[in-house]
XYZ file of C-alpha atoms in Angstrom:
676
model
C 0.507 0.210 -0.141
C 1.226 3.870 -0.695
C 1.168 5.941 1.865
C 2.122 9.829 1.329
C 2.160 10.895 4.737
C 3.291 14.528 5.711
C 5.271 16.196 8.555
C 2.536 18.026 10.545
C 5.306 20.557 11.785
C 7.361 21.539 7.915
C 8.701 24.680 8.233
C 6.162 25.629 4.524
C 2.512 24.285 6.519
C 3.227 25.979 10.171
C 4.191 30.150 8.249
C 0.971 28.973 6.944
C -1.315 28.033 9.505
C 0.544 31.223 12.174
C -1.185 33.455 9.196
C -4.106 31.698 8.596
C -5.427 32.160 12.442
C -4.496 35.589 12.645
C -6.918 35.982 9.696
C -9.482 33.039 11.662
C -9.948 35.894 14.296
C -12.409 38.038 11.988
C -15.708 38.113 13.632
C -17.278 36.812 9.530
C -15.528 33.761 10.527
C -14.891 33.099 14.214
C -19.147 33.181 14.500
C -19.246 29.392 12.353
C -17.934 28.303 15.810
C -20.483 29.372 18.345
C -18.251 28.131 21.578
C -14.992 30.304 20.271
C -17.281 33.181 18.969
C -18.416 34.147 22.385
C -14.785 33.877 23.718
C -13.780 36.454 21.227
C -16.798 38.357 22.413
C -15.730 38.322 26.107
C -12.295 39.660 25.278
C -13.960 42.331 23.628
C -15.293 42.794 26.519
C -11.998 43.527 28.370
C -10.499 45.161 25.962
C -13.678 47.850 26.445
C -12.810 48.043 30.338
C -9.256 48.002 29.874
C -9.054 51.277 27.419
C -12.748 52.796 29.030
C -11.906 51.962 32.645
C -15.458 51.718 34.586
C -16.801 52.153 31.321
C -18.559 48.028 32.373
C -18.758 48.863 35.709
C -16.027 49.231 38.369
C -12.704 47.147 37.981
C -9.555 49.176 39.240
C -7.231 46.065 38.372
C -6.264 47.050 34.833
C -3.134 44.884 34.651
C -5.446 41.391 35.823
C -7.440 43.034 32.991
C -4.473 43.028 30.323
C -3.340 39.642 30.717
C -7.370 37.982 31.260
C -7.170 40.058 27.904
C -4.087 38.420 26.356
C -4.999 35.129 27.667
C -8.544 34.949 25.746
C -6.908 36.575 22.388
C -4.020 33.557 22.392
C -7.135 30.674 23.492
C -8.548 31.818 19.982
C -5.660 32.126 17.926
C -4.713 28.309 19.127
C -8.453 27.127 18.470
C -7.810 28.850 15.500
C -4.546 27.645 14.782
C -5.377 23.759 15.441
C -7.772 24.303 12.452
C -5.781 26.124 10.109
C -2.516 23.021 10.902
C -5.264 20.662 9.816
C -6.233 23.124 6.155
C -2.703 23.145 5.667
C -2.352 20.411 5.315
C -4.781 19.596 3.307
C -3.638 22.803 1.012
C -0.268 20.979 0.562
C -1.824 17.999 -1.008
C -3.749 20.368 -3.554
C -0.697 22.000 -4.007
C 0.958 18.347 -5.158
C -1.725 17.669 -7.243
C -1.598 21.077 -9.293
C 1.844 20.083 -10.413
C 0.435 16.966 -12.261
C -2.366 19.280 -13.796
C -0.438 20.999 -17.137
C -1.185 22.022 -20.294
C -0.613 19.835 -22.947
C -1.573 18.741 -26.511
C -4.407 16.238 -27.891
C -4.800 14.734 -31.012
C -8.563 15.048 -31.509
C -9.718 12.969 -33.238
C -12.730 15.372 -36.451
C -13.937 13.687 -39.400
C -11.009 10.043 -39.330
C -8.514 13.131 -39.121
C -6.648 14.311 -36.123
C -5.946 17.825 -35.030
C -3.726 19.364 -31.805
C -5.772 21.331 -29.655
C -4.839 22.108 -26.163
C -6.339 19.890 -23.999
C -8.195 22.567 -22.234
C -10.904 23.110 -25.116
C -11.747 19.192 -24.742
C -15.051 18.639 -23.772
C -17.276 15.358 -22.724
C -18.160 13.883 -25.636
C -14.692 14.310 -27.431
C -12.548 11.434 -28.859
C -8.616 11.498 -28.455
C -5.717 9.350 -29.670
C -2.608 8.923 -27.619
C 0.604 6.804 -28.578
C 3.327 6.011 -26.574
C 4.937 9.041 -24.682
C 2.427 10.494 -24.681
C 0.167 12.273 -21.868
C -3.835 11.864 -21.248
C -5.053 14.780 -21.916
C -7.886 14.566 -19.656
C -10.584 11.857 -18.188
C -12.149 9.705 -20.645
C -12.690 6.299 -21.086
C -10.855 3.646 -23.651
C -13.272 3.009 -26.331
C -10.204 1.776 -28.993
C -7.025 -0.110 -28.042
C -4.957 -1.607 -25.140
C -2.221 0.340 -24.043
C 0.744 0.618 -20.539
C -0.496 3.141 -18.789
C 1.912 4.784 -15.890
C -0.227 6.607 -12.763
C 2.212 7.557 -10.494
C 1.608 11.116 -10.337
C -1.575 10.571 -9.583
C -0.952 7.281 -7.270
C 2.446 7.756 -6.315
C 2.558 3.608 -7.404
C 5.789 3.857 -10.037
C 4.085 0.371 -11.420
C 2.707 0.937 -14.803
C -1.001 -0.731 -14.893
C -2.796 -2.127 -18.673
C -5.695 -0.229 -19.315
C -7.675 -1.824 -22.619
C -11.559 -0.629 -23.894
C -14.256 -3.145 -23.506
C -13.058 -4.303 -20.024
C -13.366 -2.888 -16.081
C -10.251 -1.512 -16.790
C -10.479 1.370 -19.472
C -11.208 4.332 -17.735
C -8.466 6.355 -17.834
C -6.929 9.709 -15.861
C -5.443 13.076 -17.349
C -2.397 14.252 -16.586
C -1.233 9.889 -16.781
C 1.532 8.363 -19.023
C 0.841 6.115 -22.213
C 4.241 4.226 -22.136
C 3.433 1.078 -24.194
C 1.211 1.111 -27.302
C -1.689 3.508 -28.855
C -4.996 4.001 -27.694
C -8.372 6.114 -28.972
C -9.902 7.766 -25.474
C -12.955 9.205 -25.725
C -13.278 12.419 -22.763
C -15.985 11.832 -20.038
C -15.375 15.249 -18.556
C -15.589 19.232 -19.204
C -12.744 21.476 -18.451
C -12.578 22.114 -14.890
C -14.431 19.401 -13.767
C -11.662 16.502 -14.011
C -10.788 14.137 -11.343
C -7.282 15.583 -10.985
C -10.185 18.964 -10.039
C -12.067 17.640 -8.261
C -9.344 15.552 -6.514
C -8.074 18.935 -5.302
C -11.047 21.027 -4.285
C -11.642 17.989 -1.657
C -8.886 18.087 0.018
C -8.336 21.859 0.019
C -11.868 21.237 2.119
C -13.464 23.840 -0.062
C -16.888 21.417 -1.053
C -16.233 19.538 3.580
C -19.553 19.443 5.081
C -19.800 18.551 8.448
C -21.089 15.264 9.046
C -24.181 14.274 11.084
C -22.059 13.595 13.978
C -19.998 16.102 13.895
C -23.527 18.485 13.965
C -25.091 16.806 16.689
C -21.806 17.544 18.462
C -21.852 21.341 17.292
C -25.555 21.429 18.669
C -24.475 19.767 21.869
C -21.984 22.459 22.300
C -23.828 25.391 21.058
C -26.653 24.886 23.974
C -24.279 23.817 26.445
C -22.997 27.649 25.769
C -26.152 29.140 26.109
C -27.136 27.217 28.872
C -23.347 28.530 30.767
C -24.039 32.451 28.942
C -28.182 33.133 30.624
C -26.026 31.752 33.688
C -23.368 34.013 34.110
C -25.876 37.140 33.331
C -28.059 36.208 36.008
C -25.735 35.746 38.443
C -24.850 39.427 38.114
C -27.883 40.869 39.582
C -28.147 37.620 41.773
C -24.614 38.975 43.025
C -25.851 42.678 43.009
C -28.760 41.414 45.168
C -26.064 39.727 47.736
C -23.965 43.160 47.598
C -21.205 40.724 45.889
C -19.241 42.937 43.799
C -18.510 40.861 40.642
C -16.196 42.752 37.786
C -17.185 41.803 34.606
C -13.578 40.182 33.633
C -14.372 37.898 36.383
C -17.715 36.857 34.680
C -16.613 36.567 31.324
C -13.312 34.382 32.762
C -16.034 32.054 34.185
C -18.038 31.911 31.163
C -14.701 31.126 29.425
C -13.600 28.789 31.885
C -17.456 26.513 32.730
C -18.149 26.056 27.959
C -16.937 23.446 26.472
C -13.773 26.077 24.479
C -11.669 23.248 24.470
C -13.505 20.525 22.382
C -14.587 23.764 20.719
C -11.474 24.688 19.687
C -10.768 21.494 18.179
C -13.981 20.552 16.719
C -12.815 21.950 12.979
C -9.279 20.643 12.942
C -10.774 16.679 13.755
C -12.883 16.782 11.283
C -10.202 18.045 8.496
C -7.962 15.914 9.355
C -9.843 13.170 9.486
C -10.311 13.582 5.617
C -6.921 14.690 5.379
C -6.267 10.936 7.485
C -7.804 8.945 4.430
C -6.002 10.794 1.772
C -2.968 10.328 3.003
C -3.531 6.362 2.063
C -4.735 7.317 -1.466
C -8.248 7.549 -0.483
C -10.089 10.390 -1.446
C -12.914 10.888 0.438
C -15.824 12.405 -1.981
C -17.490 14.731 1.976
C -16.293 13.675 5.148
C -19.498 11.918 6.352
C -18.309 8.938 3.774
C -15.160 8.940 6.639
C -17.024 9.098 9.136
C -19.932 6.043 7.938
C -16.565 4.074 7.678
C -16.650 4.208 11.249
C -20.138 3.161 11.960
C -19.768 -0.071 9.482
C -21.613 -2.768 10.428
C -21.045 -5.351 7.850
C -18.581 -5.410 5.441
C -19.255 -6.849 1.144
C -16.436 -7.817 -0.352
C -15.558 -9.878 -4.081
C -13.573 -12.894 -3.725
C -11.679 -12.524 -6.612
C -8.420 -9.613 -6.188
C -9.753 -8.952 -2.829
C -9.668 -11.825 -0.547
C -7.749 -13.537 -3.026
C -5.188 -12.825 -5.552
C -7.322 -13.271 -8.312
C -5.356 -15.785 -10.051
C -5.229 -19.821 -9.873
C -1.948 -20.502 -8.748
C -0.527 -24.004 -8.465
C -0.769 -25.123 -4.738
C 0.416 -29.225 -5.193
C 1.320 -32.018 -7.982
C -0.825 -35.195 -6.953
C 0.790 -38.448 -9.282
C -1.995 -41.160 -10.837
C -0.983 -44.488 -11.310
C 1.527 -45.300 -8.641
C 4.861 -42.821 -10.278
C 6.086 -40.326 -8.735
C 5.373 -37.205 -7.251
C 8.498 -35.193 -8.772
C 8.425 -37.406 -12.214
C 5.316 -35.261 -12.165
C 6.454 -31.892 -11.038
C 8.944 -31.946 -13.723
C 7.140 -32.548 -17.327
C 4.843 -30.348 -15.417
C 7.280 -27.741 -15.255
C 8.241 -28.760 -18.722
C 5.028 -28.133 -20.245
C 4.582 -25.092 -18.375
C 8.397 -23.369 -19.901
C 6.661 -21.494 -22.327
C 3.423 -20.701 -20.519
C 3.633 -16.667 -19.350
C 0.370 -17.113 -17.974
C 0.030 -16.552 -14.237
C -1.355 -20.246 -13.655
C 2.232 -21.298 -15.895
C 4.020 -19.077 -13.807
C 2.911 -20.705 -10.410
C 3.864 -24.382 -11.506
C 7.699 -23.422 -11.864
C 7.696 -21.806 -8.412
C 5.843 -24.563 -6.969
C 8.436 -26.828 -7.715
C 11.115 -24.620 -6.730
C 9.478 -24.316 -3.688
C 10.027 -28.032 -3.322
C 13.569 -27.864 -3.902
C 12.546 -29.269 -7.468
C 14.833 -29.574 -11.098
C 14.125 -30.390 -14.221
C 16.070 -30.528 -17.580
C 15.214 -26.409 -18.747
C 17.045 -26.721 -21.811
C 15.366 -30.010 -22.801
C 12.029 -27.673 -22.873
C 14.143 -24.738 -24.628
C 14.718 -26.553 -27.427
C 11.072 -27.314 -28.252
C 8.467 -26.588 -29.591
C 6.092 -24.329 -27.848
C 2.207 -24.796 -28.561
C 0.193 -21.691 -27.046
C -3.120 -22.878 -25.132
C -6.034 -22.923 -27.743
C -10.191 -22.925 -26.479
C -10.817 -25.165 -29.183
C -7.972 -27.695 -27.873
C -8.383 -26.257 -23.998
C -4.483 -27.930 -23.811
C -0.405 -25.969 -24.346
C 2.456 -27.716 -24.003
C 6.069 -28.545 -25.920
C 6.863 -30.989 -29.061
C 10.700 -31.732 -27.641
C 13.559 -32.425 -30.845
C 13.052 -36.291 -29.731
C 9.469 -36.766 -30.845
C 7.961 -36.275 -27.685
C 5.154 -34.701 -26.989
C 4.243 -32.792 -23.470
C 0.571 -31.643 -22.369
C -0.839 -29.558 -19.506
C -5.073 -28.549 -19.936
C -8.145 -29.557 -18.988
C -8.917 -33.228 -17.447
C -11.084 -34.272 -19.961
C -9.018 -32.757 -23.018
C -6.262 -34.464 -21.748
C -8.101 -38.065 -22.126
C -9.468 -37.196 -25.264
C -5.666 -36.541 -26.312
C -3.792 -39.678 -24.775
C -7.246 -41.990 -25.906
C -6.977 -40.722 -29.685
C -3.304 -42.412 -29.268
C -4.603 -45.701 -27.976
C -3.469 -44.195 -24.693
C -3.933 -46.023 -21.070
C -6.291 -43.842 -18.429
C -5.396 -44.783 -14.960
C -8.327 -45.897 -12.889
C -7.357 -43.060 -9.694
C -7.459 -40.143 -12.742
C -11.452 -39.358 -12.030
C -11.112 -39.880 -8.399
C -8.481 -37.217 -8.134
C -10.041 -35.254 -10.306
C -12.822 -35.122 -7.885
C -11.169 -34.925 -4.902
C -9.628 -31.572 -6.425
C -13.451 -29.538 -7.642
C -15.207 -30.814 -4.315
C -11.873 -28.358 -2.724
C -12.995 -25.856 -4.491
C -9.841 -25.837 -6.977
C -9.405 -26.125 -10.604
C -7.767 -29.376 -11.986
C -4.829 -29.941 -14.910
C -3.926 -33.118 -16.398
C -0.296 -33.468 -17.257
C 0.770 -35.942 -19.919
C 3.557 -36.980 -22.205
C 2.296 -38.884 -25.466
C 0.169 -41.663 -24.311
C 0.753 -41.765 -20.304
C -1.100 -39.279 -18.191
C 1.385 -38.282 -15.207
C -1.484 -36.478 -12.829
C -3.013 -33.807 -11.963
C -2.013 -30.171 -11.093
C -3.795 -28.868 -8.408
C -5.271 -25.193 -9.623
C -6.597 -23.046 -6.378
C -6.865 -19.564 -5.992
C -5.006 -18.515 -3.188
C -6.493 -16.642 -0.597
C -4.247 -13.455 0.191
C -1.746 -13.896 3.313
C -3.098 -12.137 6.985
C -6.558 -11.963 5.566
C -8.107 -14.232 8.097
C -6.167 -12.611 10.682
C -7.812 -9.210 9.197
C -11.273 -10.503 9.365
C -10.489 -11.966 12.633
C -9.630 -7.988 13.550
C -13.087 -6.924 11.939
C -14.940 -9.533 13.769
C -13.631 -8.258 16.699
C -14.666 -4.494 15.852
C -18.606 -5.877 15.764
C -18.277 -6.108 12.044
C -19.112 -8.775 10.191
C -17.559 -9.966 6.369
C -19.841 -11.342 3.194
C -17.642 -12.164 0.325
C -19.031 -12.709 -2.998
C -17.787 -14.482 -6.071
C -20.089 -15.982 -9.047
C -17.957 -19.438 -8.261
C -19.637 -22.707 -7.039
C -21.396 -23.018 -3.862
C -18.434 -25.482 -3.680
C -15.562 -22.626 -4.751
C -17.373 -20.489 -2.614
C -17.838 -22.194 0.807
C -14.266 -24.010 0.243
C -12.291 -20.139 -0.121
C -14.696 -18.509 2.502
C -13.786 -21.692 5.229
C -9.775 -20.789 4.571
C -10.219 -16.825 4.601
C -12.764 -16.931 8.087
C -15.432 -14.485 6.286
C -18.549 -14.604 8.658
C -20.818 -15.646 4.963
C -20.550 -15.492 1.583
C -23.080 -15.777 -1.310
C -22.083 -18.046 -4.776
C -22.921 -17.572 -8.372
C -23.565 -13.718 -7.210
C -24.546 -11.761 -9.965
C -24.871 -8.159 -9.263
C -28.833 -7.776 -7.918
C -28.015 -10.080 -5.346
C -25.322 -7.717 -3.912
C -27.838 -5.039 -3.749
C -30.907 -7.100 -2.561
C -28.099 -7.958 0.573
C -27.162 -4.147 1.352
C -30.520 -3.996 1.292
C -31.739 -6.284 3.541
C -28.402 -5.172 6.144
C -29.878 -1.795 5.953
C -33.196 -3.005 6.252
C -32.120 -3.659 10.187
C -30.965 -0.412 10.434
C -27.134 -1.506 9.702
C -24.175 0.874 7.690
C -22.962 -1.796 4.973
C -19.607 -0.723 3.183
C -18.630 -2.276 -0.215
C -15.904 -1.990 -2.768
C -15.981 -2.426 -7.191
C -14.114 -1.243 -9.869
C -17.451 -2.947 -12.444
C -19.639 -1.330 -14.232
C -21.797 -3.901 -12.768
C -20.625 -2.962 -9.068
C -22.242 0.476 -10.101
C -26.183 0.527 -8.676
C -24.358 -1.327 -5.418
C -22.019 0.876 -4.455
C -24.763 3.649 -4.673
C -26.637 1.667 -2.515
C -23.967 1.283 -0.426
C -23.606 3.606 3.032
C -19.894 3.836 2.485
C -19.131 2.263 -1.598
C -15.238 2.704 -2.298
C -14.249 2.223 -6.124
C -11.172 1.551 -7.551
C -9.699 4.622 -9.327
C -8.505 1.888 -12.075
C -12.613 0.731 -12.251
C -15.118 2.323 -14.500
C -15.899 6.211 -14.742
C -20.008 4.623 -13.354
C -18.309 2.799 -10.742
C -16.276 6.203 -9.612
C -19.366 8.200 -9.333
C -21.330 6.109 -7.933
C -19.234 5.421 -5.114
C -18.317 8.236 -2.329
C -14.925 7.014 -1.748
C -12.116 6.229 -4.933
C -9.091 4.352 -4.165
C -6.233 5.338 -6.049
C -4.116 2.777 -5.866
C -6.547 -0.128 -6.913
C -6.275 -1.846 -3.488
C -9.858 -3.560 -2.623
C -8.880 -4.572 0.259
C -7.550 -0.860 1.591
C -11.899 -0.851 2.884
C -10.563 -2.268 5.968
C -8.575 0.433 6.402
C -11.532 2.971 5.846
C -12.653 1.521 8.835
C -10.568 1.890 10.773
C -10.304 5.114 10.107
C -13.445 6.133 10.646
C -13.849 4.540 14.008
C -10.400 6.473 14.810
C -11.800 9.570 13.433
C -15.029 9.351 15.505
C -13.140 7.733 18.674
C -10.646 11.063 18.673
C -13.696 13.160 18.538
C -15.862 10.892 21.527
C -12.543 11.244 23.663
C -11.528 15.356 23.098
C -15.144 15.557 24.326
C -15.136 13.745 26.961
C -11.594 15.160 28.128
C -12.774 18.304 27.317
C -16.104 18.320 29.523
C -14.829 16.485 31.783
C -11.769 18.974 32.992
C -14.238 21.280 33.523
C -14.712 19.919 36.406
C -11.478 21.019 37.854
C -12.218 24.274 36.888
C -15.543 25.473 38.363
C -12.688 24.322 41.342
C -10.951 27.044 40.698
C -13.284 30.103 39.279
C -16.437 29.342 41.530
C -14.232 29.538 44.812
C -13.078 32.511 43.930
C -15.605 34.306 42.997
C -17.690 34.819 45.935
C -14.462 33.835 48.631
C -13.537 37.208 49.849
C -17.575 37.955 50.049
C -18.718 34.595 51.534
C -15.549 33.132 53.448
C -17.738 30.269 54.155
C -17.095 29.172 50.011
C -13.440 28.816 51.050
C -13.895 25.345 51.604
C -14.759 24.229 48.393
C -11.008 25.936 47.867
C -10.220 22.228 47.334
C -6.977 22.747 45.522
C -5.851 25.154 48.090
C -5.181 28.257 45.476
C -3.038 30.751 45.855
C -5.570 33.880 46.104
C -9.138 34.643 43.542
C -6.888 36.830 41.189
C -4.344 33.814 40.673
C -7.527 31.438 40.784
C -8.784 32.641 37.903
C -6.082 33.890 35.738
C -4.265 29.975 36.305
C -7.336 27.943 35.330
C -8.027 30.842 32.312
C -3.975 29.857 31.498
C -4.567 26.614 31.780
C -8.223 27.161 29.319
C -5.050 27.949 26.351
C -2.056 26.065 27.292
C -4.725 22.603 26.653
C -5.888 23.299 23.327
C -2.217 23.549 21.328
C -1.619 19.837 23.591
C -4.177 18.282 22.205
C -3.804 19.318 18.604
C -1.783 16.046 17.536
C -4.483 14.067 18.858
C -6.342 15.982 17.305
C -4.457 15.875 13.939
C -2.912 11.736 14.443
C -6.280 10.305 15.906
C -6.766 8.653 19.150
C -4.905 5.048 18.108
C -8.175 2.227 17.258
C -8.125 -0.793 19.215
C -10.336 -4.149 18.104
C -12.802 -4.363 20.953
C -16.538 -4.526 21.963
C -18.342 -1.213 22.095
C -19.204 -1.472 25.976
C -15.521 -1.961 26.625
C -14.066 1.036 24.432
C -16.605 3.519 26.481
C -14.618 2.199 29.708
C -11.599 2.558 28.138
C -12.400 6.099 27.116
C -14.197 6.975 30.907
C -10.633 5.633 32.538
C -8.453 7.378 29.686
C -10.218 10.607 28.879
C -12.500 11.175 31.498
C -10.200 10.339 34.613
C -7.316 11.931 32.825
C -9.956 15.159 32.088
C -10.113 15.628 35.523
C -7.117 14.763 37.477
C -5.206 16.931 34.967
C -6.718 19.978 35.532
C -6.389 19.900 39.618
C -2.087 19.243 38.192
C -1.748 21.895 35.417
C -3.744 24.604 37.577
C -1.973 24.245 40.741
C 1.181 24.428 39.405
C 0.716 27.405 37.237
C -1.131 28.878 40.057
C 2.680 28.395 42.090
C 4.313 30.738 39.659
C 0.915 33.364 39.361
C 0.392 34.068 42.703
C 4.312 35.227 43.021
C 3.047 37.792 40.557
C -0.554 38.566 41.422
């Protein structure tokens, strides 16, 4: 898997974030974040009190007021800095993508001849010809030809990929390079609407929408802010009635410490960083909702071929017949595969090497290659000494041997059925009129898949494998891979049916796909991950696109989604919990002088009312930048039940959110008290 992790603290990124954080002090921008907007209004009121003493009531300690104003200003700036830093990573990625956009000349096909035009003039429906060494001018689909395409500018992978007309791998992206052959491409996007344009727009955050959970949390924070605002406003007349003088700066300090400023300052950064995190894994999320939905997935639909298995039948074992030796069969199988460049043919030679056997390669090399044909269903080598070696379908080999008057081994049928029952494909090997045995071909499960599915099971996610194989083969692969369920002889409608059935039970469903026939199911799924190598319709139907075309990456996407939810939940827990300690700093400080009995609540034994207020405010400001790395990188997700996750969350971030402020405020007060 290709990842493009960028340093969060690169110099250029930090400089940009610092400048943007000052720009975000604009009230028009700040009002988008109600919690921090209230802090900014409070800072403005304190500034008025500094500039015009007595304007908002009696207040004689200008030095303390200046300190409170600066602390509040720093608090707002830290919150803006967190958001600007998260956006800066997206902008850095967007800048690198913009470098891949270049004006190239295209060979536009007009009435049977070609005319050279700038790529910016191409429109949807135009047809262009792209030859070896030329850039593909815009997004499109191959309608004629086959070519090897270098997509490293987009995906970061250096190995070229094969693209051809009429298949699931016909989609091409503007800015990629044709390294061999010639193709005819029909353009599928208008200027400014290409895949690269959409990527740039998305990673810059211009089209980022808040997710439902983010909106719900934002609403909660707004409600809490309004409630505490009402509480603080009503404190003033109550205190006046009791002849207790509460300065405006003290009330502002109380409000700032009561409202959830920590999570309010980090909420936007968490959301932006969540989308940025999947982009670093070369997955393009069309919205933050897709990332968050991945975190709540209950069911995962996966194709078998290319996702769970390698997608190519590989030689697994040599099964001799009629009492022949296994190494003898293996050597003739290798001779028959000498000129076979298919994955199956190469796997025979690889299996021979793994078993520590050798064969006479010169014997095969001197022979004449017999290519596989659909009519004969066999391939092999005609040796110089007249012997003919063949490898192919069992019934085809039987027919070939019988035509020469050869003997059919009695145990051939039983071994053939044994391989078929195990879900494999039997290939017979014969030399002239003698059959030596069977090569067991099987679609091999990728290493580590069973462990990954077990990990998903611990997350509470049910896995369903979809395959067009017969039930016997499907059951064998499902058992080896460790999936929870499977659908054999699966058609596109079956995928939609299982998605709808799961969704009807209130579950969120994720699936992968790359073909046009996958598009309906990708659109139906809550999280649809399309392969960049797939068709345009598949990419348009999905809400995520994997630039590396690795279907198994859906597992990582789910982990990132859960990490996003955990990060937001953990920091919310911490933010609300650390308010508890601030209550014990501010409330006693406000009323201790007028009501000495309130001193019993001063359990932290803070030096004075003023030092208590300043210490709580300083801690409130400092905690935001300290939590920025967690907001950006995310809380590490560990597969476990929801109950265990909640208990762990409360223990670490809940208890930590209570204890940390007690320690932090007390340590700050030791120094602040000396000044005050």
